[in-house]
Amino acid sequence: ENTYDTILVRREGRVGVIALNRPKALNALNEQTMTELVAAATDLDRDPEIGAIVLTGSEKAFAAGADIKEMGSKTGSDMYREDFFSAWDTFARLRTPKIAAVAGYALGGGCEAAMMCDMIIAADTAKFGQPEITLGVIPGMGGTQRLTRAVGKAKAMDLILTGRQMDAEEAERSGLVSRVVPADSLMDTALEVATTIAGMSKPVAQHAVETVNTAYETTLAAGLQYERRVFHGLFSTADQKEGMAAFTEKRKPNFSHE
Ligand code: CAA
């Protein structure tokens, strides 16, 4: 099904895997990559046969950032007219659970693309950072906001102001990544986690994603109210009836994703 130049797309059961594939540029994210990734991920998101998406790179680099060579000569007016990077919002907002499987460099836009996913699983070789300041800019794909929410002000300021890299162990300690695994088991672990999630009811998992993300958008009282309403609403799904019946009947649930 691969009709793209800069990414590889494959399916493993109910899991869609997108691998960034510009090895000569350490998977730097140019406009073509952004467009292809958004298109592929949107297709997977809409497919009822897909229950989770894994975004990954190579052993050496998840992605070394936005493509500096492509971007460098643009003017402020070009950036504004093109609303540069805004297409990433579509990727960030997709509702199917997304896992970033990160080995090697996840810098700048690479770190930011990983943070657009619902969770990050890191190889012990992963290096995260927001080096934009060394290029005379600041993060532009969400780094100042998502990194700060993920790791807090102290660590975010440290990384964004110095441009330094953070290894996988520090990233896990800081709350940026869910798990760190040996590099050679990264994809096995990511696929195992994705397959587990994809075995749940898709609409229920999507509501879980939306409800957790609401914690970053609202007051606690409004978030709790939202959670309760979603919880109530899920009792109108077939999968709630199936999940609870399966528990009572001591068998595995067979979700219809409805
Ligand atoms: N854009 C364009 N090309 C890139 C790139 C990027 N972000 N990162 C690496 N490349 C290219 C290099 O130019 C090089 O190409 P050539 O062989 O044609 O020279 C190739 O990938 C291999 O890179 P290196 O030779 O530099 O590899 P290395 O192992 O010596 O170093 C690295 C690896 C430390 C990651 C280094 O490549 C690097 O610092 N990359 C840039 C990281 C960066 O600044 N990212 C932020 C980009 S700006 C951004 O992302 C804005 C935003 O908020 C979205």
mmCIF file of C-alpha atoms and ligand atoms in Angstrom:
data_model
loop_
_atom_site.group_PDB
_atom_site.id
_atom_site.type_symbol
_atom_site.label_atom_id
_atom_site.label_comp_id
_atom_site.label_asym_id
_atom_site.label_seq_id
_atom_site.Cartn_x
_atom_site.Cartn_y
_atom_site.Cartn_z
ATOM 1 C CA GLU A 1 0.000 0.000 0.000
ATOM 2 C CA ASN A 2 3.061 2.228 0.118
ATOM 3 C CA THR A 3 2.556 5.103 -2.271
ATOM 4 C CA TYR A 4 4.746 7.567 -0.399
ATOM 5 C CA ASP A 5 8.342 8.712 -0.926
ATOM 6 C CA THR A 6 9.385 9.798 2.551
ATOM 7 C CA ILE A 7 7.510 7.380 4.816
ATOM 8 C CA LEU A 8 6.852 3.627 4.907
ATOM 9 C CA VAL A 9 3.386 2.487 5.913
ATOM 10 C CA ARG A 10 2.433 -1.038 6.913
ATOM 11 C CA ARG A 11 -0.276 -2.829 8.859
ATOM 12 C CA GLU A 12 0.234 -5.473 11.502
ATOM 13 C CA GLY A 13 -3.232 -6.743 12.376
ATOM 14 C CA ARG A 14 -5.163 -3.804 13.805
ATOM 15 C CA VAL A 15 -2.028 -1.665 14.146
ATOM 16 C CA GLY A 16 -0.914 0.845 11.512
ATOM 17 C CA VAL A 17 2.834 1.525 11.473
ATOM 18 C CA ILE A 18 4.287 4.639 9.886
ATOM 19 C CA ALA A 19 8.079 4.801 9.647
ATOM 20 C CA LEU A 20 9.737 8.075 8.700
ATOM 21 C CA ASN A 21 12.122 7.262 5.881
ATOM 22 C CA ARG A 22 14.599 9.944 4.833
ATOM 23 C CA PRO A 23 17.716 8.168 6.092
ATOM 24 C CA LYS A 24 20.169 10.558 4.421
ATOM 25 C CA ALA A 25 18.680 13.509 6.306
ATOM 26 C CA LEU A 26 18.192 11.674 9.625
ATOM 27 C CA ASN A 27 14.440 11.784 8.906
ATOM 28 C CA ALA A 28 14.362 15.593 8.936
ATOM 29 C CA LEU A 29 10.736 16.596 8.489
ATOM 30 C CA ASN A 30 10.297 18.513 5.251
ATOM 31 C CA GLU A 31 6.980 19.632 3.812
ATOM 32 C CA GLN A 32 6.586 16.448 1.786
ATOM 33 C CA THR A 33 7.103 14.295 4.874
ATOM 34 C CA MET A 34 4.592 16.356 6.802
ATOM 35 C CA THR A 35 2.010 16.080 3.993
ATOM 36 C CA GLU A 36 2.577 12.342 3.533
ATOM 37 C CA LEU A 37 2.498 11.612 7.250
ATOM 38 C CA VAL A 38 -0.725 13.558 7.741
ATOM 39 C CA ALA A 39 -2.348 11.779 4.759
ATOM 40 C CA ALA A 40 -1.251 8.286 5.846
ATOM 41 C CA ALA A 41 -2.163 8.815 9.485
ATOM 42 C CA THR A 42 -5.563 10.277 8.544
ATOM 43 C CA ASP A 43 -6.314 7.190 6.402
ATOM 44 C CA LEU A 44 -5.382 4.880 9.276
ATOM 45 C CA ASP A 45 -7.373 6.965 11.748
ATOM 46 C CA ARG A 46 -10.549 6.653 9.664
ATOM 47 C CA ASP A 47 -10.145 2.912 9.095
ATOM 48 C CA PRO A 48 -12.338 0.901 11.500
ATOM 49 C CA GLU A 49 -9.889 -2.017 11.090
ATOM 50 C CA ILE A 50 -7.118 0.064 12.709
ATOM 51 C CA GLY A 51 -7.151 0.534 16.477
ATOM 52 C CA ALA A 52 -3.725 2.075 17.121
ATOM 53 C CA ILE A 53 -0.984 3.849 15.175
ATOM 54 C CA VAL A 54 2.763 3.546 15.775
ATOM 55 C CA LEU A 55 4.998 6.344 14.478
ATOM 56 C CA THR A 56 8.667 5.477 14.312
ATOM 57 C CA GLY A 57 11.938 6.367 12.600
ATOM 58 C CA SER A 58 15.190 4.473 12.197
ATOM 59 C CA GLU A 59 17.728 3.131 14.657
ATOM 60 C CA LYS A 60 19.774 6.313 14.364
ATOM 61 C CA ALA A 61 17.030 8.904 14.278
ATOM 62 C CA PHE A 62 13.352 9.161 14.998
ATOM 63 C CA ALA A 63 13.660 12.602 13.368
ATOM 64 C CA ALA A 64 16.407 15.230 13.676
ATOM 65 C CA GLY A 65 13.915 18.077 13.428
ATOM 66 C CA ALA A 66 12.202 20.152 10.821
ATOM 67 C CA ASP A 67 14.221 20.354 7.593
ATOM 68 C CA ILE A 68 16.588 23.252 8.224
ATOM 69 C CA LYS A 69 17.797 23.376 4.611
ATOM 70 C CA GLU A 70 14.247 23.691 3.252
ATOM 71 C CA MET A 71 13.190 26.243 5.847
ATOM 72 C CA GLY A 72 16.286 28.408 6.225
ATOM 73 C CA SER A 73 15.712 30.939 3.446
ATOM 74 C CA LYS A 74 11.994 31.516 3.978
ATOM 75 C CA THR A 75 10.928 35.018 4.973
ATOM 76 C CA GLY A 76 8.645 35.892 7.862
ATOM 77 C CA SER A 77 5.999 36.735 5.329
ATOM 78 C CA ASP A 78 6.365 33.291 3.636
ATOM 79 C CA MET A 79 5.971 31.584 7.005
ATOM 80 C CA TYR A 80 2.869 33.586 7.848
ATOM 81 C CA ARG A 81 1.241 33.155 4.437
ATOM 82 C CA GLU A 82 1.874 29.401 4.417
ATOM 83 C CA ASP A 83 0.866 29.163 8.089
ATOM 84 C CA PHE A 84 3.984 27.007 8.289
ATOM 85 C CA PHE A 85 3.660 23.843 10.436
ATOM 86 C CA SER A 86 -0.113 24.259 10.834
ATOM 87 C CA ALA A 87 -0.759 20.966 8.998
ATOM 88 C CA TRP A 88 0.729 19.196 12.007
ATOM 89 C CA ASP A 89 -2.405 20.141 13.958
ATOM 90 C CA THR A 90 -4.303 17.550 11.911
ATOM 91 C CA PHE A 91 -1.884 14.843 12.984
ATOM 92 C CA ALA A 92 -1.951 15.902 16.624
ATOM 93 C CA ARG A 93 -5.757 15.866 16.686
ATOM 94 C CA LEU A 94 -6.281 12.396 15.174
ATOM 95 C CA ARG A 95 -8.358 10.353 17.580
ATOM 96 C CA THR A 96 -6.898 6.858 17.138
ATOM 97 C CA PRO A 97 -4.352 6.219 19.918
ATOM 98 C CA LYS A 98 -0.874 7.068 18.598
ATOM 99 C CA ILE A 99 2.377 5.711 19.998
ATOM 100 C CA ALA A 100 5.755 7.218 19.131
ATOM 101 C CA ALA A 101 8.492 4.551 19.127
ATOM 102 C CA VAL A 102 11.690 6.577 19.425
ATOM 103 C CA ALA A 103 15.278 5.425 18.880
ATOM 104 C CA GLY A 104 18.172 7.816 18.355
ATOM 105 C CA TYR A 105 17.615 11.514 17.767
ATOM 106 C CA ALA A 106 14.231 13.103 18.474
ATOM 107 C CA LEU A 107 15.252 16.732 18.181
ATOM 108 C CA GLY A 108 13.281 19.888 17.477
ATOM 109 C CA GLY A 109 10.307 18.960 15.309
ATOM 110 C CA GLY A 110 11.196 15.292 15.917
ATOM 111 C CA CYS A 111 10.676 15.673 19.646
ATOM 112 C CA GLU A 112 7.576 17.739 18.953
ATOM 113 C CA ALA A 113 6.087 15.135 16.573
ATOM 114 C CA ALA A 114 6.707 12.458 19.230
ATOM 115 C CA MET A 115 4.926 14.640 21.790
ATOM 116 C CA MET A 116 1.901 14.921 19.455
ATOM 117 C CA CYS A 117 1.460 11.184 20.001
ATOM 118 C CA ASP A 118 -0.490 9.876 22.995
ATOM 119 C CA MET A 119 2.505 8.101 24.440
ATOM 120 C CA ILE A 120 6.217 7.775 23.773
ATOM 121 C CA ILE A 121 8.116 4.510 24.108
ATOM 122 C CA ALA A 122 11.864 5.121 23.949
ATOM 123 C CA ALA A 123 14.830 2.931 23.132
ATOM 124 C CA ASP A 124 17.744 3.358 25.525
ATOM 125 C CA THR A 125 19.515 5.106 22.614
ATOM 126 C CA ALA A 126 16.907 7.888 22.372
ATOM 127 C CA LYS A 127 18.009 11.523 22.646
ATOM 128 C CA PHE A 128 15.386 14.221 23.072
ATOM 129 C CA GLY A 129 15.973 17.929 22.708
ATOM 130 C CA GLN A 130 14.735 21.266 21.450
ATOM 131 C CA PRO A 131 17.873 22.730 19.827
ATOM 132 C CA GLU A 132 16.020 25.488 17.945
ATOM 133 C CA ILE A 133 17.652 28.205 20.024
ATOM 134 C CA THR A 134 21.023 27.226 18.573
ATOM 135 C CA LEU A 135 19.548 28.043 15.136
ATOM 136 C CA GLY A 136 18.277 31.442 16.182
ATOM 137 C CA VAL A 137 14.619 30.445 16.628
ATOM 138 C CA ILE A 138 12.386 28.778 19.199
ATOM 139 C CA PRO A 139 10.377 25.534 18.889
ATOM 140 C CA GLY A 140 7.516 25.975 16.421
ATOM 141 C CA MET A 141 5.655 22.657 16.433
ATOM 142 C CA GLY A 142 4.467 22.743 20.028
ATOM 143 C CA GLY A 143 7.691 22.292 22.009
ATOM 144 C CA THR A 144 7.287 25.232 24.359
ATOM 145 C CA GLN A 145 3.781 24.072 25.269
ATOM 146 C CA ARG A 146 3.773 20.268 25.136
ATOM 147 C CA LEU A 147 7.249 19.820 26.627
ATOM 148 C CA THR A 148 6.401 22.179 29.486
ATOM 149 C CA ARG A 149 3.182 20.305 30.205
ATOM 150 C CA ALA A 150 5.018 16.967 30.026
ATOM 151 C CA VAL A 151 8.121 17.708 32.107
ATOM 152 C CA GLY A 152 7.351 20.955 33.949
ATOM 153 C CA LYS A 153 8.871 24.414 33.737
ATOM 154 C CA ALA A 154 12.287 23.646 35.249
ATOM 155 C CA LYS A 155 13.276 20.954 32.775
ATOM 156 C CA ALA A 156 11.541 22.612 29.815
ATOM 157 C CA MET A 157 13.394 25.889 30.372
ATOM 158 C CA ASP A 158 16.676 24.004 30.751
ATOM 159 C CA LEU A 159 16.188 22.145 27.457
ATOM 160 C CA ILE A 160 14.707 24.991 25.413
ATOM 161 C CA LEU A 161 17.193 27.646 26.577
ATOM 162 C CA THR A 162 20.363 25.543 26.324
ATOM 163 C CA GLY A 163 19.368 23.331 23.372
ATOM 164 C CA ARG A 164 20.983 20.365 25.112
ATOM 165 C CA GLN A 165 19.981 16.759 24.555
ATOM 166 C CA MET A 166 18.295 14.611 27.189
ATOM 167 C CA ASP A 167 18.876 10.855 27.191
ATOM 168 C CA ALA A 168 16.146 8.212 27.522
ATOM 169 C CA GLU A 169 16.707 7.680 31.231
ATOM 170 C CA GLU A 170 16.336 11.388 32.013
ATOM 171 C CA ALA A 171 13.309 11.552 29.709
ATOM 172 C CA GLU A 172 11.602 8.753 31.603
ATOM 173 C CA ARG A 173 12.488 10.273 34.976
ATOM 174 C CA SER A 174 11.031 13.591 33.781
ATOM 175 C CA GLY A 175 7.764 12.076 32.620
ATOM 176 C CA LEU A 176 8.236 12.603 28.882
ATOM 177 C CA VAL A 177 8.275 8.915 27.993
ATOM 178 C CA SER A 178 6.144 6.019 29.210
ATOM 179 C CA ARG A 179 8.774 3.300 29.027
ATOM 180 C CA VAL A 180 12.423 2.829 28.118
ATOM 181 C CA VAL A 181 13.417 -0.479 26.528
ATOM 182 C CA PRO A 182 16.612 -1.902 25.002
ATOM 183 C CA ALA A 183 17.005 -0.611 21.444
ATOM 184 C CA ASP A 184 16.665 -4.052 19.870
ATOM 185 C CA SER A 185 13.259 -4.621 21.466
ATOM 186 C CA LEU A 186 11.801 -1.169 20.717
ATOM 187 C CA MET A 187 9.532 -2.205 17.851
ATOM 188 C CA ASP A 188 8.439 -5.452 19.529
ATOM 189 C CA THR A 189 7.429 -3.516 22.639
ATOM 190 C CA ALA A 190 5.721 -0.730 20.703
ATOM 191 C CA LEU A 191 3.784 -3.266 18.619
ATOM 192 C CA GLU A 192 2.825 -5.241 21.704
ATOM 193 C CA VAL A 193 1.486 -2.125 23.442
ATOM 194 C CA ALA A 194 -0.259 -0.972 20.257
ATOM 195 C CA THR A 195 -1.810 -4.420 19.729
ATOM 196 C CA THR A 196 -3.107 -4.417 23.303
ATOM 197 C CA ILE A 197 -4.691 -0.991 22.775
ATOM 198 C CA ALA A 198 -6.048 -1.991 19.359
ATOM 199 C CA GLY A 199 -7.759 -4.964 21.012
ATOM 200 C CA MET A 200 -9.853 -2.608 23.123
ATOM 201 C CA SER A 201 -13.019 -0.988 21.798
ATOM 202 C CA LYS A 202 -11.834 1.692 19.373
ATOM 203 C CA PRO A 203 -14.458 4.304 20.286
ATOM 204 C CA VAL A 204 -13.839 3.692 23.984
ATOM 205 C CA ALA A 205 -10.057 4.081 23.558
ATOM 206 C CA GLN A 206 -10.675 7.241 21.531
ATOM 207 C CA HIS A 207 -12.792 8.654 24.332
ATOM 208 C CA ALA A 208 -10.038 7.778 26.812
ATOM 209 C CA VAL A 209 -7.516 9.733 24.698
ATOM 210 C CA GLU A 210 -9.831 12.711 24.425
ATOM 211 C CA THR A 211 -10.641 12.691 28.122
ATOM 212 C CA VAL A 212 -6.998 12.473 29.251
ATOM 213 C CA ASN A 213 -6.105 15.289 26.849
ATOM 214 C CA THR A 214 -8.885 17.372 28.355
ATOM 215 C CA ALA A 215 -6.818 17.427 31.564
ATOM 216 C CA TYR A 216 -4.452 19.785 29.718
ATOM 217 C CA GLU A 217 -7.178 22.091 28.514
ATOM 218 C CA THR A 218 -9.511 22.707 31.445
ATOM 219 C CA THR A 219 -9.902 23.287 35.157
ATOM 220 C CA LEU A 220 -10.064 20.181 37.365
ATOM 221 C CA ALA A 221 -13.784 20.670 38.038
ATOM 222 C CA ALA A 222 -14.616 20.970 34.330
ATOM 223 C CA GLY A 223 -12.371 18.019 33.504
ATOM 224 C CA LEU A 224 -14.017 15.820 36.127
ATOM 225 C CA GLN A 225 -17.439 16.809 34.863
ATOM 226 C CA TYR A 226 -16.369 15.989 31.299
ATOM 227 C CA GLU A 227 -15.002 12.609 32.412
ATOM 228 C CA ARG A 228 -18.254 11.721 34.165
ATOM 229 C CA ARG A 229 -20.337 12.660 31.126
ATOM 230 C CA VAL A 230 -18.131 10.563 28.845
ATOM 231 C CA PHE A 231 -18.293 7.680 31.319
ATOM 232 C CA HIS A 232 -22.098 7.881 31.346
ATOM 233 C CA GLY A 233 -22.217 8.149 27.559
ATOM 234 C CA LEU A 234 -20.154 4.985 27.062
ATOM 235 C CA PHE A 235 -23.034 2.989 28.576
ATOM 236 C CA SER A 236 -24.834 3.524 25.282
ATOM 237 C CA THR A 237 -22.159 1.534 23.422
ATOM 238 C CA ALA A 238 -22.422 -2.146 22.543
ATOM 239 C CA ASP A 239 -18.842 -2.575 23.736
ATOM 240 C CA GLN A 240 -19.665 -1.542 27.313
ATOM 241 C CA LYS A 241 -22.393 -4.211 27.384
ATOM 242 C CA GLU A 242 -20.005 -6.770 25.886
ATOM 243 C CA GLY A 243 -17.087 -5.854 28.176
ATOM 244 C CA MET A 244 -19.136 -6.167 31.360
ATOM 245 C CA ALA A 245 -20.997 -9.286 30.178
ATOM 246 C CA ALA A 246 -17.661 -10.947 29.348
ATOM 247 C CA PHE A 247 -16.365 -10.209 32.843
ATOM 248 C CA THR A 248 -19.465 -11.718 34.441
ATOM 249 C CA GLU A 249 -19.338 -14.759 32.165
ATOM 250 C CA LYS A 250 -15.585 -15.209 32.849
ATOM 251 C CA ARG A 251 -14.585 -14.974 29.179
ATOM 252 C CA LYS A 252 -12.628 -12.578 26.990
ATOM 253 C CA PRO A 253 -14.628 -9.697 25.515
ATOM 254 C CA ASN A 254 -15.204 -9.643 21.783
ATOM 255 C CA PHE A 255 -15.538 -5.949 21.026
ATOM 256 C CA SER A 256 -17.472 -4.818 17.944
ATOM 257 C CA HIS A 257 -16.024 -1.288 18.138
ATOM 258 C CA GLU A 258 -19.518 0.104 18.345
HETATM 259 N N1 CAA B 1 17.358 19.427 8.644
HETATM 260 C C1 CAA B 1 17.981 19.159 7.490
HETATM 261 N N2 CAA B 1 18.983 18.264 7.368
HETATM 262 C C2 CAA B 1 19.371 17.630 8.484
HETATM 263 C C3 CAA B 1 18.775 17.875 9.730
HETATM 264 C C4 CAA B 1 17.709 18.809 9.793
HETATM 265 N N3 CAA B 1 17.046 19.076 10.922
HETATM 266 N N4 CAA B 1 19.394 17.104 10.652
HETATM 267 C C5 CAA B 1 20.337 16.414 10.011
HETATM 268 N N5 CAA B 1 20.325 16.714 8.693
HETATM 269 C C6 CAA B 1 21.201 16.182 7.636
HETATM 270 C C7 CAA B 1 22.595 16.771 7.735
HETATM 271 O O1 CAA B 1 22.623 18.040 7.139
HETATM 272 C C8 CAA B 1 23.407 15.744 6.995
HETATM 273 O O2 CAA B 1 23.218 15.929 5.605
HETATM 274 P P1 CAA B 1 24.497 15.977 4.613
HETATM 275 O O3 CAA B 1 25.067 14.591 4.730
HETATM 276 O O4 CAA B 1 23.879 16.274 3.307
HETATM 277 O O5 CAA B 1 25.399 17.019 5.156
HETATM 278 C C9 CAA B 1 22.719 14.425 7.367
HETATM 279 O O6 CAA B 1 21.402 14.796 7.829
HETATM 280 C C10 CAA B 1 23.403 13.706 8.492
HETATM 281 O O7 CAA B 1 23.545 14.605 9.582
HETATM 282 P P2 CAA B 1 24.953 14.860 10.324
HETATM 283 O O8 CAA B 1 26.078 14.647 9.386
HETATM 284 O O9 CAA B 1 24.851 16.192 11.001
HETATM 285 O O10 CAA B 1 24.913 13.667 11.379
HETATM 286 P P3 CAA B 1 25.647 13.621 12.803
HETATM 287 O O11 CAA B 1 25.480 12.204 13.266
HETATM 288 O O12 CAA B 1 27.013 14.206 12.709
HETATM 289 O O13 CAA B 1 24.783 14.599 13.757
HETATM 290 C C11 CAA B 1 22.751 15.535 14.684
HETATM 291 C C12 CAA B 1 23.475 14.280 14.108
HETATM 292 C C13 CAA B 1 23.369 15.926 16.014
HETATM 293 C C14 CAA B 1 21.279 15.143 14.888
HETATM 294 C C15 CAA B 1 22.868 16.701 13.690
HETATM 295 O O14 CAA B 1 22.472 16.257 12.411
HETATM 296 C C16 CAA B 1 22.026 17.908 14.023
HETATM 297 O O15 CAA B 1 22.357 18.670 14.914
HETATM 298 N N6 CAA B 1 20.878 18.101 13.299
HETATM 299 C C17 CAA B 1 20.034 19.243 13.464
HETATM 300 C C18 CAA B 1 19.199 19.142 14.746
HETATM 301 C C19 CAA B 1 18.339 20.376 14.896
HETATM 302 O O16 CAA B 1 18.812 21.480 15.053
HETATM 303 N N7 CAA B 1 16.998 20.186 14.837
HETATM 304 C C20 CAA B 1 16.056 21.275 14.972
HETATM 305 C C21 CAA B 1 15.615 21.705 13.617
HETATM 306 S S1 CAA B 1 14.602 23.168 13.661
HETATM 307 C C22 CAA B 1 13.079 22.642 14.113
HETATM 308 O O17 CAA B 1 12.834 21.484 14.292
HETATM 309 C C23 CAA B 1 12.042 23.723 14.266
HETATM 310 C C24 CAA B 1 10.793 23.305 14.960
HETATM 311 O O18 CAA B 1 10.482 23.702 16.067
HETATM 312 C C25 CAA B 1 9.868 22.404 14.333
#
